[in-house]
Each structure stands twice: as structure tokens, then as C-alpha cells.
Amino acid sequence: MNVQYHVIIVGSGIAGLSAAATLAGHGLDILIIDESGHRGGQLLRKTRLKPSCFSKFEPDLMKSKGFDLVWTINKDPDIDWLFNARVLGIFKDRRLLVHIENIKTHGEKASEKIIEVRAENLILATGAREKYLPFKGWTLPGVMSLGAAQILMKSYGVLPAHNTLIAGTSPLMMVLASEILGNKGKVTALVDENSMIKKLTFLPLIKNHWSKLLEGAFYTSRMFLNRVSVFQGYRVIQASGNKGFQSAIMAKTTPRGDVIPGTEVRFFSGALLVGYGFAPNIELPVQAGCKLEYQENKGGWVVKVDETLESSCRSVYAAGEITGIAGAKKSFIQGKLAAMSILKKVGKINARNPKKIFTAEIQRLLFLNHQQTAYSSFLNRLCQAPASAYAAIPDETIICRCEQITMGTIKKNIQQGFDTISSLKKATRCGMGRCQGRICGPVIFDIITALTQKKPEHIGCSLSRAPVKNVNIKAFLNS
Ligand SMILES: Cc1cc2nc3c(=O)[nH]c(=O)nc-3n(C[C@H](O)[C@H](O)[C@H](O)COP(=O)(O)OP(=O)(O)OC[C@H]3O[C@@H](n4cnc5c(N)ncnc54)[C@H](O)[C@@H]3O)c2cc1C
């Protein structure tokens, strides 16, 4: 393995893979780093030995495209991969501090160390994570995020429970319901906070995003055939159980998002999965000093990029969900676009890439990228829980799970003037625990917004410093 690369890509999701496949074959030294042990990020949790015939029938073909990208990249000898490797920090001149774990076949850590690599050009494609709306009992065992349940099923072949209740605002709810049914599990009910009227705002977008409609139709028909009850306009307000989750109370909400008293219904189930959309993983770009911008229609704080996807830091590019939540297709387009911007910059327009064709392709990608904007707005509007829901979280509800900080403490401190993410963190320790605010950060942002109506620029976002992820001191001592 080299220490110096022409291009380093952080993240092997669809954006990272698409960038690597575009850069492949141009004589550039490329390194892909990913903290997980598989290729393909959130979309491809398991790399198949052979692309399945079924994936060819997916409406947007993103999974099969992802598998094809893995094949292309695997064949290129100039591309190095580093898996189970977390980028902990980015320093001057794009020097990256990377924590590498050697994992034994049965999952145990064999050894760990820290290395430094340097990139002439860096593509950050670190994806997104899920967002939450805390409620009483959301920390009980058996209550988990949609993504966690997906990992359980896809990576370990384990169902969350025999009977599973699904709730929230995320389109991932239907994906999960379908995956549970496909794995012979049962879905107690799907409790969707969004009303049909809100979902119908998708209609003007059908022309350019018909594949999403087909995908939705596929999931809906699977739920219909399995007689899954769907409740629209309801929110989970409480989860209860002795040692773990046993039941949840749902209540109907007004179009403004207020709970209507007297409409409560209790569901008994083995597990509760919840999801309120996605937030971009911006710790690394923040630590690197890239400028951010707050865009509600892109999912919150995102990396600010120009048309070439270069950030405010020279030769640091951002692609995929970290420039705005919009799904796999946008990540695929942006990975390619960032790579082509680098190829253009380093003068790789040659006989294989004649300038006219190259420029036309960049124009096409820019157009496709722009087309994703309308879908992004719809998606993020659909997923965002109303401000009133954050303001109404009961005082005893835990918000920061790591430091056990309740809504009551947060509210009291906001009233005392700690109304920015940074000041609230110092005053209460929320966001200082093991997850470093990855779970509670976006929630606290929404709580401050709901309670103070202050502007996003005033509230700010979680600051991150190297190491951006937890690491044993032993790893430094071994290096
Ligand atoms: C939990 C979850 C489940 C999802 N499931 C689906 C689904 O089933 N179907 C669907 O269509 N869409 C799904 N999505 C949406 C999906 O994220 C996008 O559609 C798309 O795949 C995003 O591609 P990406 O390359 O931008 O990011 P991702 O696919 O998220 O890839 C980012 C990669 O960066 C790596 N990474 C992050 N930080 C570091 C670091 N510091 N060091 C090293 N590596 C790092 C991660 O391990 C990850 O592999 C899901 C999203 C989430 C958050």
C-alpha cells in the first residue's frame, strides 16, 4: 500500500463506487477507505458473488448498478481498498489519519493501528445517518431504528422480532416492511405520520421520477397482499414494556402536527422500528474545515460545493448524501461528476476521453444532478417531523442517550440562554458521549429551532475534532 495517492475516496457507498469506477483505468493511484467491512454503503449491505437476476428488475436499477461498479473496480489493479478503516481526521494538504482494524473471520478484532495517507485530491462520500423524534420509552431494548433493523436482517440474517411494528415518516419504512415480509417475518402495522395529501405532492414529479412510483407500488402491493394495516396521520407517542419493548401507543395528529387527545391506540408487538428521514454525515468535512450551508430541503446542514462538487477546501470534493439527501441515484450521479471534475483538472482528457464527449457528459450529469433537486425537496419535506412535535416532547424523555440528558434539562438550559448547539453541549454535556452527538445532534437542533425560532446559522451544528470517531488509545500506541 502507498502512502501518497492521486485520489483518495472516503466512503464506498454508491457515490464512492461511482467515483472510483469513473477514475479507474486512467493511470491514477486511487485508494478507497471505508469503515465498514463491505463494499456498497447503505444500499448494498451484502456484496453478492454474482449479480442476481432479480436486481435487473428494480425500477431505478441502483442496486444492480452498484454491483456492476464493484465488479469494475475490483478488476482495476491501480485501486487499493481499505476496509474496517475509519478516517479519524483530515489535516493540512489532505493528510488523512486512518484507524485500521484487522478483523478475524468470526468478527473479533485481531489488531488495530493508525496510519497516515496523503491525497492530491480527496473525495468525501460519507453518506447519511437516520434522524429521530424521541418519545417516552424510545431507549427500551426492542425499539430500534429502521437502519439498525436492516443491518440485522441483511448482514446477520436476523429478524428484529417475529412481529414488528413500524413507525415514522421515512420512505425506508416501506422498504423495511417489504424486507421483513420477504424474510418471513410479520408486520403488526405500519404507522405513517404523513397524510395521503402530503404524499400526493409527489404527483408533479412523476415525469422524472417514475421509478420511485414503481418502487412505492411494489412495496404497497406486497403489504396489501400480506394484509398489513397502514395507519396514516398517526404518531408513536410512547413505548412500554418491562425488560424490553412490549407495546406502543399511537395517536392521530392534526395537519399541523399536534396530537389529537382521545385518539390513542395501543399496539402489542415484539419490536418497534422508527425512522424520521436522514441527516448527512458531515463530521469529516467539518473537521477538515469545509464550509457548510443549512438547506432544509436538502436535509439540514450539508457541505457547500460548487458545480464541480469541489468544497471550499482546495481539492476536497464532496459527493452523495453529504451534499443533500436525495437517495442513491443522486449519489451515483455526483460520484461520477466529482471524478470527472478531477479527471478534467489533472488533464486526463485524451484519446479515450475526447474533450467534446467529455464536456457533453459533464453537462448531462449536471442536468441529471439538477433534476434530483425537486425529489430531494419532496423527500426531506416528507421526512421532517413538524416543529410542534419537537416542542411537545415530554420533559422526562431522554434526548441524549449517551449522557442520559432529558428534555426537561435541555428546555431549562435553552430558557437560560444556551440556545446554540455548542453552548448547550457545554452546559449539559449533551452530544459529548460515545456517539459524539451523531444521534442527538440533529434532534437537539430541531428542539432549539422549535422552542426559539432562531435561525439555523445562530443555532449552528455539532463541531467535530479529530478523532471524529471513537478509537482505543492502544491503536495509537501500536502505530
Ligand atoms: C441506515 C440507512 C439505510 C438505508 N437503506 C436504504 C435502502 O434500503 N434503499 C435505498 O434505496 N436507500 C437506502 N438508504 C439511503 C442511501 O443512503 C442512499 O440511497 C445512497 O445509497 C447513499 O449513497 P452514499 O454513497 O451517498 O452514502 P452511503 O451509502 O451511506 O455510503 C457512505 C459510506 O461512507 C462510509 N463512512 C462514513 N464515514 C466514514 C469515515 N469516517 N471513515 C471511513 N468510512 C466512512 C460508511 O461506512 C459508508 O459505507 C439508507 C440510508 C441509511 C442512512
Coordinates of C-alpha atoms in Angstrom, one line a residue, residues 2 7 60 82 87 95 124 148 150 167 180-181 195 208 276 280 283 292 310 325 337 380 387 392 423-424 426 448 450:
N2 CA 1.2 3.5 -0.9
V7 CA -7.2 10.4 -5.4
D60 CA -34.1 2.5 -10.7
L82 CA -9.0 -0.3 2.9
V87 CA -10.9 8.2 8.7
R95 CA -3.3 14.2 5.1
L124 CA -15.6 12.7 0.7
A148 CA -30.4 -0.9 12.6
Q150 CA -32.0 -3.5 8.1
A167 CA -43.5 3.9 12.5
I180 CA -39.4 -8.2 6.8
L181 CA -42.2 -9.9 4.8
S195 CA -51.1 12.0 5.4
N208 CA -38.7 12.5 -14.0
Y276 CA -37.7 10.2 10.6
P280 CA -25.8 14.0 6.2
E283 CA -18.2 15.3 10.8
L292 CA -21.4 24.2 5.3
E310 CA -15.3 20.9 -5.0
I325 CA -30.3 13.9 1.0
L337 CA -19.4 14.1 -11.6
N380 CA -36.9 16.0 3.0
A387 CA -41.7 21.7 14.9
A392 CA -44.1 18.8 22.7
S423 CA -23.4 26.3 24.3
L424 CA -26.0 23.6 25.2
K426 CA -21.1 22.8 27.3
I448 CA -33.8 24.5 19.7
A450 CA -38.9 24.7 17.7

